[in-house]
Amino acid sequence: MEKKIMYSAVQPSGNLTIGNYVGTIRNWTRYQEEYDCFFAMADMHAITVRQDPADLRRRTLELAALYLACGVDPNKCALYVQSRIPQHAELCWVLNTLTYVGEMERMTQFKDKSAKHADNINMGLMDYPVLMAADILLYQSDLVPVGIDQTQHVEITRDIAVRFNNRYGETFRVPQALIQKQGAKIMSLQDPLKKMSKSDENLNASVFLSDDKDTIIRKFKRAVTDSDSRIVASAEKPGVTNLLTIYASFAGITVEEAEKQFEGRGYGEFKLAVGERVAETLAPVQAEQKRLLADKGYLASALQAGAERAYKAARKTLSKVHRKIGFYLGE
Ligand code: ATP
Ligand code: LTN
């Protein structure tokens, strides 16, 4: 039986957080055994907000090294940089003609980012979901593992795929989002009603994958909880629930098991345990990422192999699309 195709990407737009790690990257090693995977560094998405060119290039490589450090195997999946494959932009153009301005204006992320970058509401920011649809559809993907915040984008991708298929005949597979049960939305340590985000201005709100042990422990110590000191997960205790979720995700147990483990303990001890567990898990990943970043030749060859594999698949879909929509393809 043919393997299902999986697609996902992360933007090299800042320091990754434990939210990105738990919500996505860390699971990809498991998926690569089961599916035909394409994993990308979404640099074309990243430039929808201003990026310093040198930082963007450096972060793209750091992200690649991180994927590899987490166990993504370049022999098992196509690991590549989005902008190296021109078909993403080409398919995006075609899909733009099937997407309505009104629906893009209503996207939650577009509204949030427009408010945040009010001086730079560019066309790319609005077109972001269509580029994402192009990423996914180009590889005839079945599954798209993402955090909860991206489900709206996968929904619009499905709508666009169906629209294209209805108008031009069966062309695209209609993909599905794959959301894990636990850890799909890690919250800010300073405002547990808000998603932990790599672009949060409050540096205590997010734990970065590059943070050292002391920093991690300090951030957890300062995490917002509440005055009732029971360590249980509930809607009234979003801070504690978030810490329990983080602990459980890093310890590989359920939230209920974590609750049992900390029954009767105080917040101080609990927060320290969460920090230590996170730091302990991240230490080997950080060391391996550093080692890989010193081996630029290896990184370049892994990304080259990924790009070649992606290019082949992308070209196939795009030729089909061009044929279906009636572009002149030469004699
Ligand atoms: P930004 O805050 O700059 O918008 P981000 O932190 O949301 O960025 P992305 O590159 O947009 O990062 O997301 C990469 C992947 O990580 C996506 O699949 C997203 O759903 C997931 N993700 C991001 N934040 C979290 C979080 N707090 N918890 C779980 N998953 C997350
Ligand atoms: N927008 C995504 C990153 C991304 C992506 C994709 C995720 C770009 N293209 C295709 C899944 C599939 C984000 O996580 N912010």
GROMACS .gro file of C-alpha atoms and ligand atoms in nm:
model
  377
    1MET     CA    1   0.000   0.000   0.000
    2GLU     CA    2   0.121   0.349  -0.079
    3LYS     CA    3   0.225   0.562   0.215
    4LYS     CA    4   0.018   0.867   0.295
    5ILE     CA    5   0.182   1.200   0.226
    6MET     CA    6   0.249   1.439   0.511
    7TYR     CA    7   0.342   1.806   0.487
    8SER     CA    8   0.441   2.061   0.746
    9ALA     CA    9   0.653   2.371   0.781
   10VAL     CA   10   0.774   2.620   1.035
   11GLN     CA   11   0.873   2.980   0.968
   12PRO     CA   12   1.233   3.074   1.042
   13SER     CA   13   1.100   3.397   1.184
   14GLY     CA   14   1.236   3.397   1.538
   15ASN     CA   15   1.356   3.184   1.824
   16LEU     CA   16   1.146   2.872   1.843
   17THR     CA   17   0.960   2.809   2.166
   18ILE     CA   18   0.870   2.492   2.352
   19GLY     CA   19   0.522   2.549   2.202
   20ASN     CA   20   0.659   2.494   1.852
   21TYR     CA   21   0.854   2.195   1.980
   22VAL     CA   22   0.574   2.018   2.163
   23GLY     CA   23   0.304   2.122   1.915
   24THR     CA   24   0.490   2.012   1.605
   25ILE     CA   25   0.858   1.939   1.539
   26ARG     CA   26   0.913   1.684   1.809
   27ASN     CA   27   0.640   1.457   1.666
   28TRP     CA   28   0.778   1.461   1.316
   29THR     CA   29   1.040   1.198   1.393
   30ARG     CA   30   0.761   0.957   1.470
   31TYR     CA   31   0.566   1.046   1.158
   32GLN     CA   32   0.860   0.998   0.924
   33GLU     CA   33   0.849   0.625   0.990
   34GLU     CA   34   0.489   0.600   0.883
   35TYR     CA   35   0.437   0.859   0.610
   36ASP     CA   36   0.606   1.006   0.308
   37CYS     CA   37   0.705   1.338   0.466
   38PHE     CA   38   0.789   1.683   0.333
   39PHE     CA   39   0.912   1.926   0.599
   40ALA     CA   40   0.999   2.282   0.506
   41MET     CA   41   1.153   2.598   0.641
   42ALA     CA   42   0.883   2.848   0.537
   43ASP     CA   43   1.104   3.147   0.459
   44MET     CA   44   0.858   3.286   0.204
   45HIS     CA   45   0.598   3.303   0.479
   46ALA     CA   46   0.847   3.460   0.716
   47ILE     CA   47   0.902   3.767   0.494
   48THR     CA   48   0.536   3.865   0.528
   49VAL     CA   49   0.663   4.052   0.834
   50ARG     CA   50   0.991   4.243   0.819
   51GLN     CA   51   1.301   4.028   0.858
   52ASP     CA   52   1.664   4.124   0.872
   53PRO     CA   53   1.825   3.939   0.576
   54ALA     CA   54   2.127   3.810   0.770
   55ASP     CA   55   1.905   3.692   1.056
   56LEU     CA   56   1.666   3.520   0.818
   57ARG     CA   57   1.946   3.324   0.653
   58ARG     CA   58   2.099   3.227   0.988
   59ARG     CA   59   1.764   3.124   1.135
   60THR     CA   60   1.681   2.914   0.833
   61LEU     CA   61   1.993   2.706   0.892
   62GLU     CA   62   1.935   2.699   1.268
   63LEU     CA   63   1.587   2.566   1.205
   64ALA     CA   64   1.718   2.300   0.969
   65ALA     CA   65   1.974   2.195   1.230
   66LEU     CA   66   1.701   2.183   1.490
   67TYR     CA   67   1.481   1.953   1.282
   68LEU     CA   68   1.780   1.724   1.236
   69ALA     CA   69   1.875   1.746   1.604
   70CYS     CA   70   1.522   1.637   1.696
   71GLY     CA   71   1.572   1.328   1.484
   72VAL     CA   72   1.428   1.423   1.145
   73ASP     CA   73   1.618   1.198   0.905
   74PRO     CA   74   1.697   1.353   0.565
   75ASN     CA   75   1.708   1.006   0.413
   76LYS     CA   76   1.354   0.936   0.523
   77CYS     CA   77   1.188   1.266   0.439
   78ALA     CA   78   1.236   1.570   0.218
   79LEU     CA   79   1.372   1.847   0.440
   80TYR     CA   80   1.403   2.165   0.236
   81VAL     CA   81   1.387   2.544   0.220
   82GLN     CA   82   1.059   2.664   0.071
   83SER     CA   83   1.203   2.943  -0.144
   84ARG     CA   84   1.429   2.698  -0.328
   85ILE     CA   85   1.122   2.549  -0.495
   86PRO     CA   86   0.971   2.806  -0.733
   87GLN     CA   87   0.650   2.606  -0.777
   88HIS     CA   88   0.520   2.726  -0.439
   89ALA     CA   89   0.488   3.081  -0.568
   90GLU     CA   90   0.362   2.963  -0.905
   91LEU     CA   91   0.083   2.753  -0.758
   92CYS     CA   92   0.001   3.030  -0.512
   93TRP     CA   93  -0.071   3.259  -0.807
   94VAL     CA   94  -0.315   3.014  -0.960
   95LEU     CA   95  -0.488   2.951  -0.627
   96ASN     CA   96  -0.519   3.326  -0.571
   97THR     CA   97  -0.765   3.335  -0.856
   98LEU     CA   98  -0.989   3.094  -0.664
   99THR     CA   99  -0.969   3.277  -0.332
  100TYR     CA  100  -1.183   3.570  -0.228
  101VAL     CA  101  -1.049   3.885  -0.069
  102GLY     CA  102  -1.332   3.874   0.186
  103GLU     CA  103  -1.235   3.533   0.317
  104MET     CA  104  -0.872   3.635   0.357
  105GLU     CA  105  -0.975   3.948   0.547
  106ARG     CA  106  -1.163   3.729   0.791
  107MET     CA  107  -0.870   3.500   0.879
  108THR     CA  108  -0.782   3.523   1.249
  109GLN     CA  109  -0.406   3.528   1.200
  110PHE     CA  110  -0.434   3.802   0.937
  111LYS     CA  111  -0.642   4.014   1.174
  112ASP     CA  112  -0.396   3.956   1.461
  113LYS     CA  113  -0.089   4.024   1.253
  114SER     CA  114  -0.243   4.332   1.090
  115ALA     CA  115  -0.310   4.476   1.433
  116LYS     CA  116   0.043   4.395   1.545
  117HIS     CA  117   0.215   4.523   1.230
  118ALA     CA  118  -0.019   4.809   1.147
  119ASP     CA  119   0.255   4.988   0.954
  120ASN     CA  120   0.313   4.693   0.723
  121ILE     CA  121  -0.015   4.532   0.618
  122ASN     CA  122   0.129   4.406   0.291
  123MET     CA  123  -0.033   4.185   0.025
  124GLY     CA  124   0.184   3.892   0.131
  125LEU     CA  125   0.045   3.901   0.483
  126MET     CA  126  -0.305   3.875   0.343
  127ASP     CA  127  -0.201   3.608   0.095
  128TYR     CA  128  -0.027   3.400   0.361
  129PRO     CA  129  -0.298   3.130   0.378
  130VAL     CA  130  -0.300   3.088  -0.001
  131LEU     CA  131   0.076   3.033  -0.005
  132MET     CA  132   0.023   2.780   0.269
  133ALA     CA  133  -0.246   2.610   0.060
  134ALA     CA  134   0.001   2.600  -0.229
  135ASP     CA  135   0.265   2.438  -0.004
  136ILE     CA  136   0.029   2.166   0.104
  137LEU     CA  137  -0.147   2.097  -0.226
  138LEU     CA  138   0.172   2.096  -0.432
  139TYR     CA  139   0.273   1.766  -0.271
  140GLN     CA  140  -0.073   1.605  -0.285
  141SER     CA  141  -0.058   1.588   0.093
  142ASP     CA  142  -0.301   1.381   0.296
  143LEU     CA  143  -0.200   1.499   0.643
  144VAL     CA  144  -0.082   1.830   0.786
  145PRO     CA  145   0.043   1.818   1.146
  146VAL     CA  146   0.009   2.165   1.300
  147GLY     CA  147  -0.078   2.337   1.625
  148ILE     CA  148  -0.436   2.445   1.688
  149ASP     CA  149  -0.370   2.802   1.573
  150GLN     CA  150  -0.312   2.679   1.216
  151THR     CA  151  -0.630   2.475   1.173
  152GLN     CA  152  -0.813   2.764   1.009
  153HIS     CA  153  -0.543   2.772   0.742
  154VAL     CA  154  -0.578   2.401   0.676
  155GLU     CA  155  -0.956   2.446   0.649
  156ILE     CA  156  -0.918   2.716   0.383
  157THR     CA  157  -0.669   2.491   0.203
  158ARG     CA  158  -0.937   2.223   0.187
  159ASP     CA  159  -1.192   2.473   0.055
  160ILE     CA  160  -0.954   2.593  -0.215
  161ALA     CA  161  -0.867   2.235  -0.318
  162VAL     CA  162  -1.233   2.142  -0.350
  163ARG     CA  163  -1.304   2.461  -0.543
  164PHE     CA  164  -1.025   2.385  -0.788
  165ASN     CA  165  -1.134   2.024  -0.828
  166ASN     CA  166  -1.493   2.128  -0.893
  167ARG     CA  167  -1.398   2.383  -1.151
  168TYR     CA  168  -1.120   2.203  -1.337
  169GLY     CA  169  -1.168   1.836  -1.253
  170GLU     CA  170  -1.007   1.612  -0.993
  171THR     CA  171  -0.654   1.746  -0.939
  172PHE     CA  172  -0.571   1.786  -0.572
  173ARG     CA  173  -0.600   1.556  -0.278
  174VAL     CA  174  -0.800   1.723  -0.004
  175PRO     CA  175  -0.575   1.727   0.306
  176GLN     CA  176  -0.658   1.696   0.673
  177ALA     CA  177  -0.507   1.872   0.972
  178LEU     CA  178  -0.348   1.642   1.227
  179ILE     CA  179  -0.377   1.790   1.574
  180GLN     CA  180  -0.233   1.599   1.864
  181LYS     CA  181  -0.442   1.549   2.174
  182GLN     CA  182  -0.202   1.700   2.422
  183GLY     CA  183   0.019   2.006   2.378
  184ALA     CA  184  -0.138   2.142   2.059
  185LYS     CA  185  -0.159   2.481   2.226
  186ILE     CA  186   0.100   2.564   2.488
  187MET     CA  187   0.010   2.894   2.654
  188SER     CA  188   0.216   3.195   2.754
  189LEU     CA  189   0.378   3.168   3.098
  190GLN     CA  190   0.281   3.526   3.171
  191ASP     CA  191  -0.073   3.522   3.033
  192PRO     CA  192  -0.203   3.165   3.021
  193LEU     CA  193  -0.503   3.272   2.814
  194LYS     CA  194  -0.271   3.363   2.527
  195LYS     CA  195  -0.073   3.125   2.305
  196MET     CA  196   0.298   3.099   2.375
  197SER     CA  197   0.453   3.269   2.077
  198LYS     CA  198   0.803   3.320   1.947
  199SER     CA  199   0.728   3.684   1.878
  200ASP     CA  200   0.595   3.777   2.225
  201GLU     CA  201   0.760   4.096   2.347
  202ASN     CA  202   0.763   3.976   2.707
  203LEU     CA  203   1.068   3.749   2.719
  204ASN     CA  204   0.940   3.574   3.033
  205ALA     CA  205   0.627   3.463   2.849
  206SER     CA  206   0.801   3.209   2.625
  207VAL     CA  207   1.061   2.942   2.686
  208PHE     CA  208   1.290   2.928   2.387
  209LEU     CA  209   1.455   2.612   2.268
  210SER     CA  210   1.785   2.795   2.290
  211ASP     CA  211   1.740   2.892   2.658
  212ASP     CA  212   1.993   2.752   2.904
  213LYS     CA  213   1.895   2.563   3.217
  214ASP     CA  214   1.908   2.863   3.454
  215THR     CA  215   1.695   3.075   3.224
  216ILE     CA  216   1.440   2.797   3.182
  217ILE     CA  217   1.411   2.742   3.556
  218ARG     CA  218   1.384   3.117   3.622
  219LYS     CA  219   1.105   3.156   3.365
  220PHE     CA  220   0.904   2.872   3.515
  221LYS     CA  221   0.957   3.012   3.864
  222ARG     CA  222   0.800   3.337   3.746
  223ALA     CA  223   0.515   3.169   3.563
  224VAL     CA  224   0.171   3.307   3.649
  225THR     CA  225  -0.042   3.068   3.853
  226ASP     CA  226  -0.312   3.161   4.106
  227SER     CA  227  -0.370   3.193   4.480
  228ASP     CA  228  -0.536   2.855   4.531
  229SER     CA  229  -0.240   2.623   4.555
  230ARG     CA  230  -0.384   2.291   4.435
  231ILE     CA  231  -0.203   2.139   4.138
  232VAL     CA  232  -0.497   2.035   3.922
  233ALA     CA  233  -0.597   2.108   3.564
  234SER     CA  234  -0.920   2.306   3.526
  235ALA     CA  235  -1.064   2.597   3.331
  236GLU     CA  236  -1.039   2.816   3.643
  237LYS     CA  237  -0.667   2.745   3.670
  238PRO     CA  238  -0.526   2.812   3.322
  239GLY     CA  239  -0.172   2.880   3.447
  240VAL     CA  240  -0.145   2.555   3.644
  241THR     CA  241  -0.315   2.363   3.363
  242ASN     CA  242  -0.057   2.495   3.119
  243LEU     CA  243   0.234   2.396   3.346
  244LEU     CA  244   0.084   2.050   3.393
  245THR     CA  245   0.046   2.015   3.016
  246ILE     CA  246   0.407   2.120   2.962
  247TYR     CA  247   0.533   1.883   3.227
  248ALA     CA  248   0.325   1.593   3.097
  249SER     CA  249   0.432   1.657   2.737
  250PHE     CA  250   0.799   1.661   2.828
  251ALA     CA  251   0.773   1.363   3.060
  252GLY     CA  252   0.572   1.161   2.807
  253ILE     CA  253   0.278   1.110   3.043
  254THR     CA  254  -0.083   1.231   3.056
  255VAL     CA  255  -0.198   1.541   3.243
  256GLU     CA  256  -0.389   1.317   3.486
  257GLU     CA  257  -0.070   1.127   3.564
  258ALA     CA  258   0.113   1.455   3.620
  259GLU     CA  259  -0.165   1.571   3.856
  260LYS     CA  260  -0.119   1.253   4.061
  261GLN     CA  261   0.255   1.298   4.070
  262PHE     CA  262   0.223   1.647   4.220
  263GLU     CA  263  -0.072   1.587   4.451
  264GLY     CA  264  -0.017   1.766   4.780
  265ARG     CA  265   0.299   1.944   4.665
  266GLY     CA  266   0.351   2.321   4.664
  267TYR     CA  267   0.381   2.550   4.363
  268GLY     CA  268   0.751   2.617   4.427
  269GLU     CA  269   0.847   2.252   4.407
  270PHE     CA  270   0.613   2.195   4.112
  271LYS     CA  271   0.753   2.483   3.906
  272LEU     CA  272   1.109   2.374   3.970
  273ALA     CA  273   1.025   2.020   3.858
  274VAL     CA  274   0.869   2.151   3.536
  275GLY     CA  275   1.175   2.366   3.464
  276GLU     CA  276   1.417   2.085   3.533
  277ARG     CA  277   1.227   1.839   3.319
  278VAL     CA  278   1.215   2.082   3.025
  279ALA     CA  279   1.584   2.174   3.058
  280GLU     CA  280   1.684   1.809   3.080
  281THR     CA  281   1.494   1.721   2.763
  282LEU     CA  282   1.626   2.015   2.567
  283ALA     CA  283   1.994   1.981   2.662
  284PRO     CA  284   2.082   1.698   2.418
  285VAL     CA  285   1.880   1.861   2.139
  286GLN     CA  286   2.068   2.187   2.190
  287ALA     CA  287   2.403   2.010   2.189
  288GLU     CA  288   2.323   1.821   1.871
  289GLN     CA  289   2.194   2.137   1.700
  290LYS     CA  290   2.519   2.312   1.784
  291ARG     CA  291   2.723   2.025   1.650
  292LEU     CA  292   2.526   2.024   1.324
  293LEU     CA  293   2.555   2.400   1.281
  294ALA     CA  294   2.931   2.361   1.283
  295ASP     CA  295   2.900   2.118   0.992
  296LYS     CA  296   2.768   2.346   0.719
  297GLY     CA  297   2.865   2.102   0.445
  298TYR     CA  298   2.643   1.832   0.588
  299LEU     CA  299   2.351   2.073   0.636
  300ALA     CA  300   2.383   2.199   0.278
  301SER     CA  301   2.387   1.849   0.135
  302ALA     CA  302   2.087   1.739   0.342
  303LEU     CA  303   1.890   2.044   0.226
  304GLN     CA  304   2.000   1.993  -0.134
  305ALA     CA  305   1.877   1.634  -0.132
  306GLY     CA  306   1.547   1.749   0.020
  307ALA     CA  307   1.506   2.024  -0.239
  308GLU     CA  308   1.566   1.781  -0.525
  309ARG     CA  309   1.304   1.545  -0.394
  310ALA     CA  310   1.057   1.827  -0.335
  311TYR     CA  311   1.124   1.978  -0.677
  312LYS     CA  312   1.036   1.657  -0.856
  313ALA     CA  313   0.706   1.618  -0.674
  314ALA     CA  314   0.620   1.987  -0.708
  315ARG     CA  315   0.687   1.993  -1.081
  316LYS     CA  316   0.458   1.701  -1.138
  317THR     CA  317   0.162   1.865  -0.964
  318LEU     CA  318   0.221   2.203  -1.121
  319SER     CA  319   0.231   2.059  -1.476
  320LYS     CA  320  -0.099   1.892  -1.407
  321VAL     CA  321  -0.243   2.219  -1.280
  322HIS     CA  322  -0.122   2.412  -1.584
  323ARG     CA  323  -0.274   2.152  -1.813
  324LYS     CA  324  -0.607   2.161  -1.633
  325ILE     CA  325  -0.644   2.536  -1.636
  326GLY     CA  326  -0.565   2.563  -2.006
  327PHE     CA  327  -0.221   2.721  -2.009
  328TYR     CA  328  -0.043   2.679  -2.340
  329LEU     CA  329   0.233   2.426  -2.280
  330GLY     CA  330   0.407   2.432  -2.618
  331GLU     CA  331   0.376   2.173  -2.895
  332ATP     P1  332   0.454   3.369   1.565
  332ATP     O1  333   0.429   3.377   1.709
  332ATP     O2  334   0.572   3.448   1.518
  332ATP     O3  335   0.333   3.387   1.480
  332ATP     P2  336   0.457   3.090   1.606
  332ATP     O4  337   0.527   3.072   1.735
  332ATP     O5  338   0.310   3.075   1.603
  332ATP     O6  339   0.502   3.223   1.537
  332ATP     P3  340   0.486   2.941   1.366
  332ATP     O7  341   0.606   2.933   1.279
  332ATP     O8  342   0.376   3.026   1.318
  332ATP     O9  343   0.525   2.986   1.511
  332ATP    O10  344   0.433   2.796   1.397
  332ATP     C1  345   0.502   2.677   1.375
  332ATP     C2  346   0.418   2.559   1.423
  332ATP    O11  347   0.417   2.557   1.565
  332ATP     C3  348   0.271   2.565   1.381
  332ATP    O12  349   0.226   2.437   1.346
  332ATP     C4  350   0.200   2.614   1.503
  332ATP    O13  351   0.067   2.571   1.508
  332ATP     C5  352   0.283   2.551   1.612
  332ATP     N1  353   0.276   2.629   1.736
  332ATP     C6  354   0.309   2.759   1.749
  332ATP     N2  355   0.290   2.800   1.875
  332ATP     C7  356   0.244   2.693   1.943
  332ATP     C8  357   0.204   2.672   2.079
  332ATP     N3  358   0.209   2.769   2.166
  332ATP     N4  359   0.162   2.549   2.116
  332ATP     C9  360   0.156   2.448   2.027
  332ATP     N5  361   0.192   2.461   1.896
  332ATP    C10  362   0.234   2.581   1.854
  333LTN     N1  363   0.193   2.895   0.869
  333LTN     C1  364   0.257   2.785   0.933
  333LTN     C2  365   0.386   2.746   0.871
  333LTN     C3  366   0.355   2.683   0.743
  333LTN     C4  367   0.289   2.557   0.725
  333LTN     C5  368   0.278   2.540   0.586
  333LTN     C6  369   0.239   2.463   0.815
  333LTN     C7  370   0.380   2.732   0.620
  333LTN     N2  371   0.336   2.648   0.524
  333LTN     C8  372   0.218   2.426   0.533
  333LTN     C9  373   0.177   2.349   0.760
  333LTN    C10  374   0.167   2.333   0.621
  333LTN    C11  375   0.279   2.822   1.076
  333LTN     O1  376   0.301   2.734   1.148
  333LTN     N3  377   0.273   2.943   1.114
   0.00000   0.00000   0.00000
